[in-house]
Short mmCIF file of C-alpha atoms and ligand atoms in Angstrom, two decimals:
data_model
loop_
_atom_site.label_atom_id
_atom_site.label_comp_id
_atom_site.label_asym_id
_atom_site.label_seq_id
_atom_site.Cartn_x
_atom_site.Cartn_y
_atom_site.Cartn_z
CA MET A 2 60.92 99.83 56.01
CA GLN A 3 62.87 98.74 59.07
CA ARG A 4 65.94 96.88 58.76
CA LEU A 5 67.25 94.01 60.75
CA SER A 6 71.07 93.08 60.94
CA ILE A 7 71.86 89.59 62.03
CA VAL A 8 75.56 89.41 63.26
CA VAL A 9 77.31 85.94 63.34
CA PRO A 10 80.86 85.39 64.46
CA VAL A 11 82.28 82.36 62.89
CA LEU A 12 85.53 80.34 63.44
CA ASN A 13 85.94 77.34 61.19
CA GLU A 14 82.27 76.71 60.65
CA GLU A 15 82.19 75.66 56.95
CA GLU A 16 79.75 72.80 57.85
CA ALA A 17 77.23 75.00 59.65
CA ILE A 18 76.91 78.19 57.62
CA GLY A 19 74.78 76.58 54.90
CA ILE A 20 72.23 75.04 57.43
CA PHE A 21 72.14 78.26 59.30
CA LEU A 22 71.26 80.39 56.43
CA GLN A 23 68.61 78.23 55.10
CA ARG A 24 66.89 78.36 58.63
CA ILE A 25 67.46 82.08 59.16
CA VAL A 26 66.47 83.59 55.85
CA GLN A 27 63.21 81.59 55.90
CA VAL A 28 62.31 83.03 59.10
CA ILE A 29 63.30 86.62 58.34
CA ARG A 30 61.43 86.73 55.02
CA LYS A 31 58.35 85.60 56.76
CA ILE A 32 58.31 88.87 58.93
CA GLU A 33 56.32 91.69 57.42
CA ASP A 34 57.87 94.98 56.40
CA LEU A 35 61.56 94.01 57.32
CA ASP A 36 64.56 94.45 55.16
CA TYR A 37 67.68 92.38 56.39
CA GLU A 38 71.26 91.88 56.15
CA ILE A 39 73.32 88.88 57.64
CA ILE A 40 76.85 89.70 58.61
CA PHE A 41 79.31 86.90 58.97
CA VAL A 42 82.49 87.89 60.94
CA ASP A 43 85.16 85.45 60.02
CA ASP A 44 87.22 85.33 63.17
CA GLY A 45 90.38 83.95 61.50
CA SER A 46 89.27 80.76 60.17
CA SER A 47 91.57 78.26 58.74
CA ASP A 48 88.96 76.35 56.53
CA ASP A 49 86.79 77.46 53.67
CA THR A 50 84.37 79.61 55.91
CA SER A 51 85.19 82.89 54.07
CA ARG A 52 84.82 81.31 50.73
CA ILE A 53 81.38 79.90 51.64
CA VAL A 54 80.26 83.25 52.64
CA HIS A 55 81.73 84.75 49.47
CA LYS A 56 79.56 82.25 47.40
CA ALA A 57 76.48 83.07 49.56
CA HIS A 58 76.84 86.60 48.97
CA ALA A 59 77.07 86.28 45.15
CA GLU A 60 73.65 84.54 45.51
CA ASN A 61 72.13 86.85 47.96
CA PRO A 62 73.64 90.30 48.43
CA ALA A 63 72.12 90.77 51.79
CA ILE A 64 74.72 88.31 53.12
CA CYS A 65 77.79 90.23 53.94
CA LEU A 66 81.29 89.28 55.33
CA VAL A 67 83.82 91.00 57.61
CA ARG A 68 86.96 89.01 57.76
CA LEU A 69 89.37 89.66 60.60
CA SER A 70 93.20 89.68 60.18
CA ARG A 71 93.49 86.78 62.62
CA ASN A 72 91.60 85.02 65.43
CA PHE A 73 90.64 87.91 67.82
CA GLY A 74 88.06 85.79 69.90
CA LYS A 75 84.41 85.73 69.74
CA GLU A 76 83.79 88.86 71.79
CA ALA A 77 86.01 90.97 69.54
CA ALA A 78 84.48 89.37 66.30
CA LEU A 79 81.01 90.23 67.84
CA THR A 80 82.04 93.88 68.34
CA ALA A 81 83.23 94.13 64.54
CA GLY A 82 79.94 92.73 63.48
CA LEU A 83 77.96 95.11 65.52
CA GLU A 84 79.90 98.09 64.30
CA ALA A 85 79.51 96.99 60.68
CA ALA A 86 75.79 96.74 61.13
CA SER A 87 73.49 99.26 59.60
CA GLY A 88 70.22 97.91 60.76
CA ASP A 89 67.44 99.73 62.97
CA ALA A 90 68.02 96.57 65.17
CA VAL A 91 70.70 94.04 65.49
CA VAL A 92 70.60 90.38 66.57
CA PRO A 93 73.96 88.69 67.37
CA MET A 94 73.67 84.92 66.94
CA ASP A 95 75.76 81.69 67.06
CA VAL A 96 75.93 79.92 63.62
CA ASP A 97 75.60 76.41 65.10
CA LEU A 98 71.69 76.77 65.52
CA GLN A 99 72.11 76.68 69.25
CA ASP A 100 70.13 80.15 69.06
CA PRO A 101 67.03 79.06 67.33
CA PRO A 102 66.27 81.33 64.45
CA GLU A 103 62.47 81.06 64.86
CA LEU A 104 62.95 83.08 67.92
CA VAL A 105 63.93 86.07 66.01
CA ALA A 106 60.40 86.68 64.84
CA GLU A 107 59.33 86.90 68.39
CA PHE A 108 62.15 89.21 69.21
CA VAL A 109 61.29 91.54 66.21
CA ARG A 110 57.47 91.56 67.51
CA LEU A 111 58.65 92.69 71.02
CA TRP A 112 60.92 95.24 69.49
CA ARG A 113 57.98 96.80 67.57
CA ASP A 114 56.10 96.83 70.95
CA GLY A 115 58.61 99.14 72.18
CA TYR A 116 61.32 97.22 73.90
CA ASP A 117 65.03 98.22 73.28
CA VAL A 118 66.46 94.90 74.40
CA VAL A 119 64.93 91.58 73.85
CA TYR A 120 66.97 88.62 75.31
CA GLY A 121 66.72 84.82 74.75
CA GLN A 122 66.80 83.12 78.32
CA ARG A 123 67.76 79.41 78.32
CA ILE A 124 65.15 77.34 80.30
CA ASP A 125 67.17 74.27 80.37
CA ARG A 126 70.60 73.41 79.71
CA ALA A 127 70.07 69.96 78.82
CA SER A 128 72.46 70.06 75.80
CA ASP A 129 75.34 71.08 78.01
CA THR A 130 77.22 68.70 80.29
CA GLY A 131 76.62 68.58 83.99
CA ALA A 132 80.02 69.96 84.55
CA LYS A 133 79.36 72.81 82.30
CA SER A 134 75.86 73.82 83.58
CA GLY A 135 77.20 73.44 87.06
CA SER A 136 80.16 75.69 86.64
CA ALA A 137 78.01 78.15 84.75
CA GLY A 138 75.71 78.34 87.67
CA LEU A 139 78.47 78.76 90.12
CA PHE A 140 79.74 81.58 87.91
CA TYR A 141 76.59 83.55 87.62
CA SER A 142 76.05 83.41 91.54
CA LEU A 143 79.58 84.35 92.23
CA PHE A 144 79.36 87.37 89.66
CA ASN A 145 76.13 88.66 91.05
CA ARG A 146 77.59 88.47 94.49
CA LEU A 147 80.76 90.16 93.76
CA SER A 148 79.39 92.70 91.30
CA SER A 149 77.13 95.67 91.87
CA LEU A 150 75.78 94.77 88.25
CA ARG A 151 73.33 91.94 88.02
CA ILE A 152 73.53 89.46 84.94
CA GLU A 153 70.64 87.37 84.38
CA PRO A 154 71.71 83.69 84.73
CA ASN A 155 71.53 81.78 81.54
CA VAL A 156 71.29 84.77 79.09
CA GLY A 157 73.96 84.70 76.34
CA ASP A 158 74.65 86.91 73.45
CA PHE A 159 71.59 85.86 71.70
CA ARG A 160 69.40 89.08 71.80
CA LEU A 161 67.89 91.96 69.76
CA MET A 162 69.17 95.42 70.40
CA SER A 163 67.53 98.52 68.86
CA ARG A 164 69.75 101.10 67.12
CA PRO A 165 69.93 103.37 70.48
CA ALA A 166 70.85 100.36 72.66
CA LEU A 167 73.36 99.32 70.20
CA GLU A 168 74.92 102.76 69.98
CA ALA A 169 75.15 102.81 73.74
CA THR A 170 76.75 99.34 73.74
CA LEU A 171 79.41 100.42 71.21
CA GLN A 172 80.50 103.27 73.38
CA LEU A 173 82.01 100.79 75.70
CA ARG A 174 85.50 100.65 74.41
CA GLU A 175 87.29 98.42 76.76
CA ARG A 176 89.71 95.80 75.13
CA ASN A 177 88.53 93.20 77.71
CA ARG A 178 85.24 92.47 76.29
CA PHE A 179 82.91 90.58 78.54
CA MET A 180 79.82 91.00 76.45
CA LYS A 181 77.22 89.56 79.02
CA GLY A 182 78.49 92.33 81.23
CA ILE A 183 78.69 95.12 78.73
CA PHE A 184 75.02 94.19 77.64
CA ALA A 185 73.77 94.29 81.10
CA TRP A 186 75.70 97.64 81.97
CA VAL A 187 74.00 99.52 79.23
CA GLY A 188 70.28 98.95 80.50
CA PHE A 189 67.44 100.10 78.61
CA ARG A 190 64.04 98.76 78.51
CA SER A 191 64.49 94.98 78.31
CA ILE A 192 62.42 91.75 78.30
CA GLY A 193 63.43 88.07 78.13
CA VAL A 194 62.15 85.20 75.85
CA PRO A 195 62.41 81.88 77.39
CA TYR A 196 63.71 79.06 75.17
CA SER A 197 65.36 75.60 75.36
CA ARG A 198 68.73 75.48 73.75
CA PRO A 199 69.46 72.63 71.38
CA ALA A 200 72.79 70.95 70.82
CA ARG A 201 75.14 71.94 68.27
CA ALA A 202 73.83 71.47 64.71
CA ALA A 203 77.18 70.65 63.15
CA GLY A 204 80.90 71.05 63.86
CA THR A 205 82.34 71.29 67.41
CA THR A 206 82.47 73.70 70.25
CA LYS A 207 85.28 76.24 70.17
CA PHE A 208 85.51 76.79 73.75
CA ASN A 209 87.49 74.37 76.01
CA TYR A 210 87.46 74.61 80.01
CA TRP A 211 90.67 76.69 79.99
CA LYS A 212 89.13 79.31 77.73
CA LEU A 213 85.89 79.24 79.76
CA TRP A 214 88.00 79.80 82.96
CA ASN A 215 89.78 82.77 81.59
CA PHE A 216 86.52 84.15 80.12
CA ALA A 217 85.07 83.93 83.78
CA LEU A 218 88.10 85.76 85.16
CA ASP A 219 87.84 88.48 82.56
CA GLY A 220 84.17 88.76 83.43
CA LEU A 221 84.91 89.08 87.25
CA THR A 222 87.75 91.42 87.06
CA SER A 223 86.01 93.75 84.58
CA PHE A 224 82.86 94.34 86.47
CA SER A 225 84.09 93.95 90.17
CA THR A 226 86.91 95.22 92.32
CA VAL A 227 85.93 93.14 95.45
CA PRO A 228 88.82 90.64 94.82
CA LEU A 229 91.19 93.56 95.20
CA ARG A 230 89.60 95.05 98.30
CA VAL A 231 89.01 91.76 100.07
CA TRP A 232 92.54 91.70 101.25
CA THR A 233 92.38 94.74 103.72
CA TYR A 234 89.82 92.69 105.44
CA VAL A 235 91.81 89.30 105.36
CA GLY A 236 94.84 91.17 106.64
CA SER A 237 92.85 92.99 109.38
CA VAL A 238 91.32 89.67 110.76
CA VAL A 239 94.80 87.98 110.62
CA ALA A 240 96.26 90.93 112.48
CA VAL A 241 93.64 90.74 115.17
CA ILE A 242 94.13 87.12 115.54
CA SER A 243 97.99 87.31 115.86
CA LEU A 244 97.70 90.07 118.52
CA LEU A 245 95.62 87.89 120.64
CA TYR A 246 97.89 85.03 120.18
CA THR A 247 100.90 87.29 120.98
CA VAL A 248 99.35 88.23 124.23
CA MET A 249 98.58 84.54 125.13
CA ILE A 250 102.16 83.56 124.49
CA VAL A 251 103.54 86.36 126.58
CA LEU A 252 101.33 85.55 129.37
CA GLN A 253 102.09 81.77 129.22
CA THR A 254 105.82 82.62 129.16
CA LEU A 255 105.56 84.87 132.25
CA LEU A 256 103.29 82.43 134.12
CA PHE A 257 104.59 79.10 133.25
CA GLY A 258 108.03 79.78 132.02
CA ARG A 259 109.62 79.65 128.46
CA ASP A 260 108.10 77.04 126.17
CA VAL A 261 110.56 75.90 123.62
CA PRO A 262 108.83 73.44 121.22
CA GLY A 263 106.97 75.19 118.55
CA TYR A 264 108.44 74.38 115.32
CA ALA A 265 105.41 72.81 113.72
CA SER A 266 103.24 75.75 114.65
CA LEU A 267 105.72 78.06 113.51
CA MET A 268 106.16 76.52 110.15
CA ALA A 269 102.29 76.39 109.76
CA VAL A 270 101.92 80.02 110.31
CA VAL A 271 104.78 81.03 108.21
CA LEU A 272 103.60 78.99 105.15
CA MET A 273 100.04 79.99 105.60
CA LEU A 274 100.76 83.81 105.68
CA GLY A 275 103.29 83.50 102.83
CA ALA A 276 100.65 81.62 100.71
CA VAL A 277 97.99 84.30 101.60
CA GLN A 278 100.42 86.93 100.46
CA LEU A 279 101.12 85.23 97.22
CA ILE A 280 97.36 84.78 96.49
CA SER A 281 96.81 88.49 97.09
CA LEU A 282 99.79 89.55 94.98
CA GLY A 283 98.45 87.27 92.25
CA ILE A 284 95.11 88.95 92.30
CA ILE A 285 96.77 92.50 92.18
CA GLY A 286 98.74 91.10 89.20
CA GLU A 287 95.40 90.21 87.51
CA TYR A 288 94.18 93.56 87.64
CA LEU A 289 97.57 95.31 86.89
CA GLY A 290 97.85 93.02 83.78
CA ARG A 291 94.49 94.03 82.57
CA LEU A 292 95.24 97.77 83.27
CA TYR A 293 98.51 97.39 81.22
CA ILE A 294 96.49 95.90 78.34
CA GLU A 295 93.94 98.78 78.43
CA SER A 296 96.61 101.44 78.62
CA LYS A 297 98.16 100.23 75.35
CA GLN A 298 94.95 101.36 73.53
CA ARG A 299 95.39 98.88 70.74
CA PRO A 300 92.48 98.34 68.42
CA ILE A 301 89.84 95.54 69.48
CA TYR A 302 90.22 93.77 65.96
CA LEU A 303 91.74 94.55 62.44
CA VAL A 304 89.78 94.01 59.40
CA ARG A 305 91.40 92.31 56.45
CA GLU A 306 88.51 92.10 54.14
CA GLN A 307 84.91 93.48 53.75
CA VAL A 308 82.23 92.23 51.39
CA GLY A 309 78.77 93.77 51.12
CA ILE A 310 78.89 96.00 54.29
CA HIS A 311 76.55 99.08 54.39
CA GLY A 312 77.26 100.33 57.68
CA GLN A 313 80.65 101.70 58.53
CA VAL A 314 83.18 99.91 60.45
CA GLN A 315 84.31 102.80 62.70
CA ALA A 316 87.99 104.11 62.62
CA PRO A 317 90.43 103.46 63.93
CA HIS A 318 89.31 99.74 64.11
CA SER A 319 89.42 99.40 60.47
CA LEU A 320 92.07 101.88 59.21
CA PRO A 321 92.10 101.35 55.53
CA ALA A 322 95.84 101.49 55.37
CA ILE A 323 96.10 98.70 57.90
CA SER A 324 93.65 96.42 56.27
CA ALA A 325 95.35 97.08 53.03
CA ALA A 326 98.72 96.30 54.43
CA VAL A 327 97.25 93.11 55.93
CA LYS A 328 95.81 92.26 52.54
CA ALA A 329 98.95 92.88 50.62
CA GLY A 330 101.03 90.58 53.14
CA GLU A 331 98.48 87.77 52.38
N1 UDP B 402 83.60 81.72 67.66
C1 UDP B 402 84.19 82.72 67.16
N2 UDP B 402 85.69 82.91 67.61
C2 UDP B 402 86.20 82.13 68.60
C3 UDP B 402 85.36 81.15 69.09
C4 UDP B 402 83.99 80.87 68.57
O1 UDP B 402 84.02 83.61 66.24
O2 UDP B 402 87.35 82.45 69.04
C5 UDP B 402 82.14 81.61 67.32
C6 UDP B 402 81.73 80.21 66.69
O3 UDP B 402 81.96 80.02 65.39
C7 UDP B 402 80.28 80.20 66.92
C8 UDP B 402 80.03 80.94 68.14
O4 UDP B 402 81.21 81.75 68.37
O5 UDP B 402 79.41 80.71 65.89
C9 UDP B 402 79.85 80.28 69.56
O6 UDP B 402 80.69 79.20 69.59
P1 UDP B 402 80.58 77.62 70.11
O7 UDP B 402 79.36 77.23 69.48
O8 UDP B 402 81.76 77.03 69.84
O9 UDP B 402 80.40 77.92 71.59
P2 UDP B 402 79.42 77.13 72.74
O10 UDP B 402 77.98 77.05 72.02
O11 UDP B 402 80.05 75.73 72.68
O12 UDP B 402 79.57 77.86 73.98
MG1 MG B 403 77.43 76.58 70.34
#
């Protein structure tokens, strides 16, 4: 029998877990010849999230828990869950029912038809505010222009991956985990399933604009070096312009005598060039900082507790000694 793993990162989602489980279990049970597990990854919740998953596990052993030692962010939590998954296919999902569970049946059908990746594609963003969908659109077009990799607009983490596609994804061990990019980089035979994204079923969003902005920066810097290289061209253009300007000033002085006033234009040029240099330094800093973080080779997440996991959370991300130590310090 084939086995499906559902991976659900959760952060303070005590209200949403019950409703989510009800819907998803109902859907999966209707699919023929399919064994399943539902892995909740508790990303350092401070509410009753873990306890609710424990209780659910007692009633249905197919429901499992990986509890991280603190909040590592959704991308890291997702990675933990994907590594713990033992299924022939895995589906990462949000717990807030914005990824409709009913779609999973369709995903499985297409996977059985031979696709390795089946992703959900939002056809409308009616549940998002105008500012959010506008900035998302801007991000996708900028990303696709700057990076040689193409990410489909309006495709999130909600997708099905076959075991080979999953193994490939897990080989990308960067600390800076921009999942949309990682999923796209891996490739494989893929197909999209359009759906409309409903509003959150319970609780509130865990992402504010500052988090989203940093997320966008991570995405761009992980998958493009254009922002680094562009300064060569900016510099060249400025050099050519300043050369022409110099020639003009020399000629003017020779022909019409010395022209003393010029404080305003001098200030404008000095400030402008200073600003451009600071911006380019800042961008080099962005990349350097990321390089620094990568070079430390820290684990992507640490596990504090596991319940009912069949798959193996790979070393060194769950060194037993570390999880034991974290547990002891509880
Ligand atoms: N989430 C998480 N860690 C975080 C932030 C979010 O595990 O640091 C989970 C959250 O519990 C939810 C999913 O990621 O299951 C998506 O979050 P949310 O619905 O708040 O994002 P939005 O849909 O508003 O983009
Ligand atoms: Mg959501």
